[in-house]
Amino acid sequence: MSSFSGWAVIDLKDGRDPDEFTLALAAAHQSALDVMIEGARVFVFADFGVTLSSAVEKLMPEWGARAITASDFDEHGVTNEVLGPDGTAAHVASIEEEGVGLPDNDTVESRRAAAALFGVEPSALDEVAETWNEEGAQPSVLGVPYLRWWTALGAPWPHPFESTTVEPPTATGCGS
């Protein structure tokens, strides 16, 4: 089993409709998404979703207050990002398994910025940073290890994940 996937949790701005957002995200990602909505918080899983993070980044200024994304590149490593309302990464942590050159910005300062964005104690992020890459990316194991960051940020992945599939809109009226 491959763990190649994309993950996201997006806290929407006040007044933004989660159903409209998931349709916009599926269109931006150009692929079906499994989503679970809890009020203004949207959890997203994308099979083979390595472009999910960039799609979320693009939509953040219009839709989001804050977000966390994760890209699992299977045996090549994992990347976890905390995004601010403008779509800019406040914190990036990665585990590089095969020298792929994944981005990383896991510093004390970036953890403080992520903690402030989510209103949590920075010490929870410091604890994850100390040990999270000890076992590596763990290919073939979905959600490990990046979901530890999510729990520390107060946005744990829901169990069970009772999702709905959202398909991107199909192009109509496009003829030659």
Short mmCIF file of C-alpha atoms in Angstrom, two decimals:
data_model
loop_
_atom_site.label_atom_id
_atom_site.label_comp_id
_atom_site.label_asym_id
_atom_site.label_seq_id
_atom_site.Cartn_x
_atom_site.Cartn_y
_atom_site.Cartn_z
CA MET A 1 0.00 0.00 0.00
CA SER A 2 1.27 3.43 -0.90
CA SER A 3 0.94 6.42 1.40
CA PHE A 4 1.31 8.91 -1.48
CA SER A 5 -1.40 11.45 -0.58
CA GLY A 6 -2.35 14.97 0.38
CA TRP A 7 -4.03 16.11 3.59
CA ALA A 8 -5.43 19.44 4.74
CA VAL A 9 -7.44 21.09 7.48
CA ILE A 10 -8.73 24.54 6.67
CA ASP A 11 -10.43 26.90 9.10
CA LEU A 12 -12.61 29.11 6.92
CA LYS A 13 -13.11 32.83 7.36
CA ASP A 14 -16.33 33.89 9.07
CA GLY A 15 -19.29 33.65 6.73
CA ARG A 16 -17.61 31.43 4.12
CA ASP A 17 -19.68 28.42 3.04
CA PRO A 18 -17.82 25.12 3.54
CA ASP A 19 -19.69 23.37 0.72
CA GLU A 20 -18.79 26.14 -1.74
CA PHE A 21 -15.20 26.01 -0.52
CA THR A 22 -14.90 22.25 -1.08
CA LEU A 23 -16.19 22.66 -4.64
CA ALA A 24 -13.66 25.45 -5.27
CA LEU A 25 -10.88 23.30 -3.81
CA ALA A 26 -11.82 20.26 -5.93
CA ALA A 27 -11.80 22.52 -9.01
CA ALA A 28 -8.41 24.04 -8.08
CA HIS A 29 -6.98 20.59 -7.32
CA GLN A 30 -8.59 19.14 -10.48
CA SER A 31 -9.34 15.91 -8.69
CA ALA A 32 -11.87 14.29 -6.37
CA LEU A 33 -11.42 14.94 -2.66
CA ASP A 34 -12.70 13.20 0.45
CA VAL A 35 -13.93 15.91 2.82
CA MET A 36 -15.40 16.14 6.28
CA ILE A 37 -16.91 19.39 7.49
CA GLU A 38 -17.10 20.36 11.18
CA GLY A 39 -18.63 23.84 11.29
CA ALA A 40 -16.11 26.22 9.70
CA ARG A 41 -13.35 23.57 9.78
CA VAL A 42 -12.87 21.43 6.68
CA PHE A 43 -10.74 18.27 6.69
CA VAL A 44 -9.55 17.03 3.30
CA PHE A 45 -7.88 13.83 2.12
CA ALA A 46 -6.66 13.53 -1.46
CA ASP A 47 -5.55 10.20 -2.83
CA PHE A 48 -2.36 10.87 -4.80
CA GLY A 49 -2.71 14.49 -3.71
CA VAL A 50 0.73 16.03 -4.03
CA THR A 51 -0.74 19.25 -5.46
CA LEU A 52 -3.30 19.66 -2.68
CA SER A 53 -1.06 21.98 -0.64
CA SER A 54 -0.59 24.40 -3.53
CA ALA A 55 -4.34 24.40 -4.26
CA VAL A 56 -5.06 25.27 -0.61
CA GLU A 57 -2.39 28.00 -0.65
CA LYS A 58 -4.02 29.63 -3.68
CA LEU A 59 -7.50 29.65 -2.10
CA MET A 60 -6.48 30.84 1.37
CA PRO A 61 -6.65 34.62 0.77
CA GLU A 62 -10.28 34.39 -0.33
CA TRP A 63 -11.51 31.54 1.87
CA GLY A 64 -9.27 30.67 4.81
CA ALA A 65 -8.29 32.02 8.19
CA ARG A 66 -5.58 29.37 8.74
CA ALA A 67 -4.73 25.90 7.48
CA ILE A 68 -2.44 22.93 7.83
CA THR A 69 -1.45 20.85 4.81
CA ALA A 70 0.60 17.70 4.49
CA SER A 71 2.10 16.06 1.43
CA ASP A 72 3.15 12.44 1.71
CA PHE A 73 5.60 11.47 -1.02
CA ASP A 74 5.74 7.82 0.13
CA GLU A 75 9.36 6.67 0.36
CA HIS A 76 10.61 10.13 -0.66
CA GLY A 77 9.48 11.83 2.56
CA VAL A 78 6.74 14.04 3.98
CA THR A 79 6.13 17.77 4.30
CA ASN A 80 3.82 19.48 6.78
CA GLU A 81 2.92 23.19 6.41
CA VAL A 82 1.04 25.65 8.57
CA LEU A 83 -0.49 28.43 6.47
CA GLY A 84 -1.66 31.88 7.46
CA PRO A 85 -4.68 33.67 5.98
CA ASP A 86 -2.66 34.97 3.04
CA GLY A 87 -1.58 31.42 2.07
CA THR A 88 2.01 31.97 3.17
CA ALA A 89 3.67 29.21 5.17
CA ALA A 90 4.30 30.16 8.80
CA HIS A 91 5.95 26.81 9.54
CA VAL A 92 7.22 23.99 7.32
CA ALA A 93 8.63 20.72 8.58
CA SER A 94 9.76 17.82 6.46
CA ILE A 95 11.35 14.43 6.62
CA GLU A 96 13.54 13.75 3.63
CA GLU A 97 14.00 10.04 3.01
CA GLU A 98 15.86 9.92 -0.31
CA GLY A 99 17.52 13.30 -0.67
CA VAL A 100 14.64 14.89 -2.55
CA GLY A 101 15.28 18.39 -1.21
CA LEU A 102 11.94 18.95 0.50
CA PRO A 103 11.34 22.42 1.94
CA ASP A 104 11.87 22.89 5.67
CA ASN A 105 11.43 25.85 8.00
CA ASP A 106 11.19 24.15 11.38
CA THR A 107 12.71 26.72 13.69
CA VAL A 108 11.80 27.93 17.16
CA GLU A 109 10.51 31.14 15.56
CA SER A 110 8.37 29.36 12.96
CA ARG A 111 6.89 27.07 15.64
CA ARG A 112 6.00 30.18 17.69
CA ALA A 113 4.28 31.71 14.65
CA ALA A 114 2.29 28.51 14.03
CA ALA A 115 1.32 28.26 17.71
CA ALA A 116 0.11 31.87 17.71
CA LEU A 117 -1.92 31.27 14.55
CA PHE A 118 -3.73 28.33 16.18
CA GLY A 119 -3.81 29.72 19.73
CA VAL A 120 -1.86 26.85 21.32
CA GLU A 121 1.15 26.63 23.58
CA PRO A 122 4.43 26.53 21.61
CA SER A 123 5.77 23.81 23.91
CA ALA A 124 3.43 21.28 22.25
CA LEU A 125 5.07 22.00 18.88
CA ASP A 126 8.54 21.91 20.42
CA GLU A 127 7.83 18.39 21.74
CA VAL A 128 6.79 17.19 18.27
CA ALA A 129 9.86 18.82 16.67
CA GLU A 130 12.21 16.98 19.03
CA THR A 131 11.09 13.49 18.03
CA TRP A 132 8.90 13.52 14.95
CA ASN A 133 11.45 12.37 12.39
CA GLU A 134 13.06 9.60 14.47
CA GLU A 135 11.20 6.85 12.62
CA GLY A 136 11.34 8.54 9.24
CA ALA A 137 8.47 9.11 6.83
CA GLN A 138 7.07 5.59 7.34
CA PRO A 139 6.02 4.86 3.75
CA SER A 140 2.81 2.84 3.42
CA VAL A 141 1.46 4.19 6.73
CA LEU A 142 -1.16 6.89 6.11
CA GLY A 143 -1.00 9.94 8.37
CA VAL A 144 2.29 9.16 10.04
CA PRO A 145 4.13 11.21 11.23
CA TYR A 146 2.70 14.58 10.18
CA LEU A 147 -0.61 14.24 12.01
CA ARG A 148 1.35 14.67 15.27
CA TRP A 149 1.78 18.35 14.27
CA TRP A 150 -1.98 18.62 13.76
CA THR A 151 -2.77 17.31 17.23
CA ALA A 152 -0.25 19.72 18.76
CA LEU A 153 -1.98 22.56 16.88
CA GLY A 154 -5.40 21.58 18.26
CA ALA A 155 -6.66 20.26 14.92
CA PRO A 156 -6.46 16.46 15.31
CA TRP A 157 -7.57 14.33 12.37
CA PRO A 158 -11.11 13.09 13.07
CA HIS A 159 -11.60 9.42 13.87
CA PRO A 160 -13.62 8.01 12.29
CA PHE A 161 -13.17 10.08 9.14
CA GLU A 162 -16.74 10.04 7.86
CA SER A 163 -16.11 11.77 4.58
CA THR A 164 -18.05 12.81 1.52
CA THR A 165 -16.45 12.72 -1.91
CA VAL A 166 -16.42 16.04 -3.73
CA GLU A 167 -15.79 15.90 -7.47
CA PRO A 168 -14.41 18.85 -9.44
CA PRO A 169 -16.99 20.51 -11.66
CA THR A 170 -16.99 19.20 -15.20
CA ALA A 171 -16.42 21.54 -18.09
CA THR A 172 -19.60 22.11 -20.06
CA GLY A 173 -20.22 24.05 -23.19
CA CYS A 174 -16.62 23.66 -24.35
CA GLY A 175 -16.88 22.73 -27.99
CA SER A 176 -14.81 23.54 -31.00
#
